Amino acid sequence: MLWVVNGKKLKNLFFIIIAAFFAALILFVQKQELSVFTPVKQSGALAKVETKQKHLALTFDSNWGDRQIGLILKTLKDENVKATFFFSGEWAERHPEIIRKALKDGHEVESHGMRHEDYTQLDIEKVRRDMLFSGATLYKTGGTRPVMIRPPYGKINETVLQAAKSLNLQLVLWSVNPQDEMNPGYKEIVHSILKDAGKGDIIRLHASDSAKQTYRALPFIIRELENRGYTFVTVQTLMADGKSSHRLLD
């Protein structure tokens, strides 16, 4: 049988196939985005809270040294601000008195893992074990069990998400990161935060001795944001404000 191909029809068919391909690609991308933004407490990692309140959270990672955190705790007390601290279990074992002081001052104490290892390089049982050891250590030193965990280096994958979910721990990341651990200068830390911070943001700072300029930046950050009408709250209080949004990092 001899087939006669109409050039115009063939061209139209080609465009239909291309359009169908791109439509399928768009649907696939949308589906992937939806799978990332899953409800908090199910499998997501909290990075920011959608709220109408002018609330934001100061958070601090700490896993080394005891000089800077003393200065930071004093500044927070002087400014009457409550924050959320993510302590590694090994650090908490060495400094239980600081854990207790942070709690006494009204701050929220949560987990930063036990040994500050990159969870994305471990299997799920090792991740779970590290999370459990950290939680037990913080309970032993401070008397409270963490309900949140900030994974070391902020690195997460599906394994980390599943491990946290199995232990009913909320993964917490951040939406504002001035990279104070790089010591860019306290004025640059202040500028970076004031430029980016807004309603529902979670600000990531460090209370380890490697971050030598954070305590100097704090008063300027706190006072200026309060002048703009913002109130600092703990992450749990921020979560209670409204619907949470979050992201998944590789």
GROMACS .gro file of C-alpha atoms in nm:
model
  250
    1MET     CA    1   0.000   0.000   0.000
    2LEU     CA    2   0.133   0.341  -0.092
    3TRP     CA    3   0.104   0.614   0.175
    4VAL     CA    4   0.098   0.978   0.069
    5VAL     CA    5   0.217   1.207   0.348
    6ASN     CA    6   0.068   1.554   0.360
    7GLY     CA    7   0.346   1.795   0.467
    8LYS     CA    8   0.108   2.038   0.637
    9LYS     CA    9  -0.061   1.763   0.839
   10LEU     CA   10   0.276   1.620   0.939
   11LYS     CA   11   0.387   1.961   1.058
   12ASN     CA   12   0.069   2.004   1.264
   13LEU     CA   13   0.116   1.659   1.416
   14PHE     CA   14   0.473   1.748   1.509
   15PHE     CA   15   0.360   2.062   1.693
   16ILE     CA   16   0.088   1.867   1.877
   17ILE     CA   17   0.346   1.614   1.998
   18ILE     CA   18   0.582   1.892   2.115
   19ALA     CA   19   0.298   2.073   2.298
   20ALA     CA   20   0.194   1.749   2.468
   21PHE     CA   21   0.553   1.689   2.579
   22PHE     CA   22   0.586   2.034   2.739
   23ALA     CA   23   0.245   2.004   2.905
   24ALA     CA   24   0.353   1.673   3.058
   25LEU     CA   25   0.683   1.831   3.169
   26ILE     CA   26   0.503   2.119   3.341
   27LEU     CA   27   0.274   1.877   3.525
   28PHE     CA   28   0.574   1.673   3.634
   29VAL     CA   29   0.755   1.982   3.772
   30GLN     CA   30   0.442   2.096   3.955
   31LYS     CA   31   0.403   1.750   4.106
   32GLN     CA   32   0.765   1.756   4.222
   33GLU     CA   33   0.717   2.097   4.383
   34LEU     CA   34   0.407   1.976   4.564
   35SER     CA   35   0.595   1.677   4.698
   36VAL     CA   36   0.856   1.912   4.844
   37PHE     CA   37   0.606   2.143   5.015
   38THR     CA   38   0.434   1.877   5.223
   39PRO     CA   39   0.262   1.952   5.553
   40VAL     CA   40   0.478   2.016   5.859
   41LYS     CA   41   0.479   1.727   6.107
   42GLN     CA   42   0.428   1.482   5.820
   43SER     CA   43   0.750   1.490   5.624
   44GLY     CA   44   0.854   1.850   5.571
   45ALA     CA   45   1.134   2.067   5.701
   46LEU     CA   46   1.030   2.402   5.845
   47ALA     CA   47   1.206   2.707   5.701
   48LYS     CA   48   0.952   2.984   5.743
   49VAL     CA   49   0.604   3.039   5.884
   50GLU     CA   50   0.324   3.209   5.696
   51THR     CA   51   0.175   3.449   5.947
   52LYS     CA   52   0.004   3.786   5.955
   53GLN     CA   53   0.177   3.862   6.283
   54LYS     CA   54   0.499   4.064   6.277
   55HIS     CA   55   0.679   3.778   6.449
   56LEU     CA   56   1.014   3.622   6.365
   57ALA     CA   57   1.252   3.382   6.536
   58LEU     CA   58   1.618   3.415   6.626
   59THR     CA   59   1.787   3.075   6.624
   60PHE     CA   60   2.143   2.977   6.714
   61ASP     CA   61   2.347   2.668   6.627
   62SER     CA   62   2.607   2.570   6.885
   63ASN     CA   63   2.850   2.280   6.890
   64TRP     CA   64   3.189   2.424   6.984
   65GLY     CA   65   3.331   2.649   7.255
   66ASP     CA   66   3.174   2.833   7.548
   67ARG     CA   67   3.289   3.197   7.519
   68GLN     CA   68   3.059   3.336   7.252
   69ILE     CA   69   2.744   3.178   7.387
   70GLY     CA   70   2.793   3.347   7.722
   71LEU     CA   71   2.805   3.686   7.548
   72ILE     CA   72   2.501   3.599   7.338
   73LEU     CA   73   2.294   3.485   7.637
   74LYS     CA   74   2.381   3.806   7.820
   75THR     CA   75   2.281   4.019   7.523
   76LEU     CA   76   1.950   3.837   7.481
   77LYS     CA   77   1.876   3.885   7.850
   78ASP     CA   78   1.965   4.253   7.836
   79GLU     CA   79   1.736   4.298   7.534
   80ASN     CA   80   1.460   4.082   7.687
   81VAL     CA   81   1.445   3.853   7.383
   82LYS     CA   82   1.374   3.479   7.377
   83ALA     CA   83   1.545   3.263   7.117
   84THR     CA   84   1.575   2.902   7.006
   85PHE     CA   85   1.909   2.722   7.050
   86PHE     CA   86   2.009   2.408   6.864
   87PHE     CA   87   2.279   2.232   7.070
   88SER     CA   88   2.475   1.923   6.972
   89GLY     CA   89   2.461   1.642   7.227
   90GLU     CA   90   2.838   1.620   7.266
   91TRP     CA   91   2.854   1.993   7.340
   92ALA     CA   92   2.569   1.965   7.590
   93GLU     CA   93   2.755   1.690   7.777
   94ARG     CA   94   3.051   1.924   7.826
   95HIS     CA   95   2.843   2.230   7.920
   96PRO     CA   96   2.531   2.125   8.111
   97GLU     CA   97   2.536   2.446   8.315
   98ILE     CA   98   2.490   2.652   7.997
   99ILE     CA   99   2.199   2.436   7.887
  100ARG     CA  100   2.032   2.495   8.223
  101LYS     CA  101   2.102   2.868   8.207
  102ALA     CA  102   1.948   2.896   7.861
  103LEU     CA  103   1.636   2.719   7.983
  104LYS     CA  104   1.620   2.929   8.299
  105ASP     CA  105   1.634   3.244   8.084
  106GLY     CA  106   1.329   3.123   7.894
  107HIS     CA  107   1.495   3.012   7.572
  108GLU     CA  108   1.396   2.708   7.372
  109VAL     CA  109   1.657   2.428   7.369
  110GLU     CA  110   1.646   2.188   7.075
  111SER     CA  111   1.871   1.930   6.909
  112HIS     CA  112   2.154   1.979   6.661
  113GLY     CA  113   2.243   1.612   6.646
  114MET     CA  114   2.482   1.425   6.872
  115ARG     CA  115   2.816   1.441   6.694
  116HIS     CA  116   2.748   1.706   6.428
  117GLU     CA  117   2.786   1.461   6.142
  118ASP     CA  118   2.648   1.510   5.792
  119TYR     CA  119   2.329   1.304   5.806
  120THR     CA  120   2.307   1.274   5.428
  121GLN     CA  121   2.618   1.052   5.438
  122LEU     CA  122   2.466   0.806   5.688
  123ASP     CA  123   2.206   0.531   5.662
  124ILE     CA  124   1.872   0.576   5.833
  125GLU     CA  125   1.957   0.369   6.143
  126LYS     CA  126   2.271   0.571   6.211
  127VAL     CA  127   2.075   0.894   6.167
  128ARG     CA  128   1.803   0.772   6.404
  129ARG     CA  129   2.061   0.664   6.660
  130ASP     CA  130   2.237   1.000   6.648
  131MET     CA  131   1.905   1.183   6.689
  132LEU     CA  132   1.808   0.959   6.982
  133PHE     CA  133   2.141   1.002   7.161
  134SER     CA  134   2.120   1.379   7.120
  135GLY     CA  135   1.768   1.390   7.258
  136ALA     CA  136   1.859   1.173   7.555
  137THR     CA  137   2.164   1.386   7.633
  138LEU     CA  138   1.970   1.712   7.623
  139TYR     CA  139   1.707   1.559   7.851
  140LYS     CA  140   1.976   1.442   8.094
  141THR     CA  141   2.147   1.782   8.104
  142GLY     CA  142   1.844   2.012   8.095
  143GLY     CA  143   1.542   1.804   8.185
  144THR     CA  144   1.352   1.874   7.863
  145ARG     CA  145   1.321   1.656   7.555
  146PRO     CA  146   1.372   1.827   7.220
  147VAL     CA  147   1.081   1.823   6.978
  148MET     CA  148   1.282   1.983   6.697
  149ILE     CA  149   1.613   1.917   6.532
  150ARG     CA  150   1.828   2.124   6.301
  151PRO     CA  151   2.037   1.876   6.103
  152PRO     CA  152   2.412   1.945   6.105
  153TYR     CA  153   2.511   2.179   5.821
  154GLY     CA  154   2.141   2.208   5.737
  155LYS     CA  155   2.173   1.907   5.506
  156ILE     CA  156   1.873   1.682   5.457
  157ASN     CA  157   1.749   1.419   5.215
  158GLU     CA  158   1.466   1.165   5.213
  159THR     CA  159   1.652   0.945   5.463
  160VAL     CA  160   1.683   1.231   5.711
  161LEU     CA  161   1.319   1.327   5.663
  162GLN     CA  162   1.205   0.972   5.732
  163ALA     CA  163   1.430   0.934   6.037
  164ALA     CA  164   1.297   1.256   6.193
  165LYS     CA  165   0.939   1.159   6.113
  166SER     CA  166   0.981   0.820   6.278
  167LEU     CA  167   1.095   0.993   6.599
  168ASN     CA  168   0.827   1.264   6.577
  169LEU     CA  169   1.094   1.534   6.550
  170GLN     CA  170   1.031   1.851   6.352
  171LEU     CA  171   1.318   1.937   6.118
  172VAL     CA  172   1.395   2.309   6.128
  173LEU     CA  173   1.600   2.499   5.870
  174TRP     CA  174   1.592   2.877   5.815
  175SER     CA  175   1.486   3.149   5.572
  176VAL     CA  176   1.744   3.417   5.664
  177ASN     CA  177   2.112   3.323   5.681
  178PRO     CA  178   2.373   3.601   5.716
  179GLN     CA  179   2.655   3.341   5.730
  180ASP     CA  180   2.787   3.488   6.052
  181GLU     CA  181   3.013   3.185   6.100
  182MET     CA  182   3.226   3.325   5.815
  183ASN     CA  183   3.291   3.641   6.022
  184PRO     CA  184   3.214   3.890   5.744
  185GLY     CA  185   3.208   4.178   5.994
  186TYR     CA  186   2.931   4.257   6.240
  187LYS     CA  187   2.798   4.541   6.024
  188GLU     CA  188   2.759   4.304   5.730
  189ILE     CA  189   2.573   4.055   5.951
  190VAL     CA  190   2.337   4.332   6.062
  191HIS     CA  191   2.286   4.456   5.705
  192SER     CA  192   2.216   4.107   5.570
  193ILE     CA  193   1.948   4.034   5.829
  194LEU     CA  194   1.778   4.374   5.815
  195LYS     CA  195   1.765   4.347   5.436
  196ASP     CA  196   1.597   4.006   5.431
  197ALA     CA  197   1.398   3.960   5.754
  198GLY     CA  198   1.020   3.982   5.757
  199LYS     CA  199   0.707   3.819   5.895
  200GLY     CA  200   0.750   3.456   5.990
  201ASP     CA  201   1.119   3.435   5.909
  202ILE     CA  202   1.355   3.202   6.093
  203ILE     CA  203   1.695   3.367   6.128
  204ARG     CA  204   1.996   3.139   6.153
  205LEU     CA  205   2.292   3.251   6.362
  206HIS     CA  206   2.572   3.074   6.549
  207ALA     CA  207   2.666   3.061   6.916
  208SER     CA  208   2.986   2.864   6.860
  209ASP     CA  209   3.324   3.022   6.924
  210SER     CA  210   3.398   3.022   6.551
  211ALA     CA  211   3.140   3.302   6.508
  212LYS     CA  212   3.324   3.587   6.676
  213GLN     CA  213   3.114   3.883   6.559
  214THR     CA  214   2.758   3.764   6.619
  215TYR     CA  215   2.723   3.900   6.971
  216ARG     CA  216   2.826   4.248   6.849
  217ALA     CA  217   2.564   4.239   6.574
  218LEU     CA  218   2.279   4.122   6.797
  219PRO     CA  219   2.182   4.450   6.970
  220PHE     CA  220   2.160   4.634   6.638
  221ILE     CA  221   1.953   4.355   6.482
  222ILE     CA  222   1.713   4.333   6.774
  223ARG     CA  223   1.662   4.705   6.827
  224GLU     CA  224   1.612   4.792   6.460
  225LEU     CA  225   1.366   4.509   6.395
  226GLU     CA  226   1.176   4.600   6.710
  227ASN     CA  227   1.169   4.960   6.588
  228ARG     CA  228   1.007   4.827   6.272
  229GLY     CA  229   0.735   4.668   6.483
  230TYR     CA  230   0.862   4.309   6.496
  231THR     CA  231   0.855   4.079   6.798
  232PHE     CA  232   1.102   3.796   6.853
  233VAL     CA  233   0.952   3.462   6.954
  234THR     CA  234   1.071   3.102   6.981
  235VAL     CA  235   1.024   2.869   6.685
  236GLN     CA  236   0.743   2.680   6.858
  237THR     CA  237   0.559   3.005   6.922
  238LEU     CA  238   0.617   3.109   6.562
  239MET     CA  239   0.473   2.779   6.439
  240ALA     CA  240   0.161   2.842   6.644
  241ASP     CA  241   0.108   3.170   6.458
  242GLY     CA  242  -0.024   3.016   6.143
  243LYS     CA  243   0.022   2.788   5.850
  244SER     CA  244   0.382   2.675   5.812
  245SER     CA  245   0.576   2.668   5.489
  246HIS     CA  246   0.892   2.472   5.440
  247ARG     CA  247   1.138   2.339   5.185
  248LEU     CA  248   1.340   2.033   5.115
  249LEU     CA  249   1.713   2.069   5.056
  250ASP     CA  250   1.930   1.812   4.884
   0.00000   0.00000   0.00000
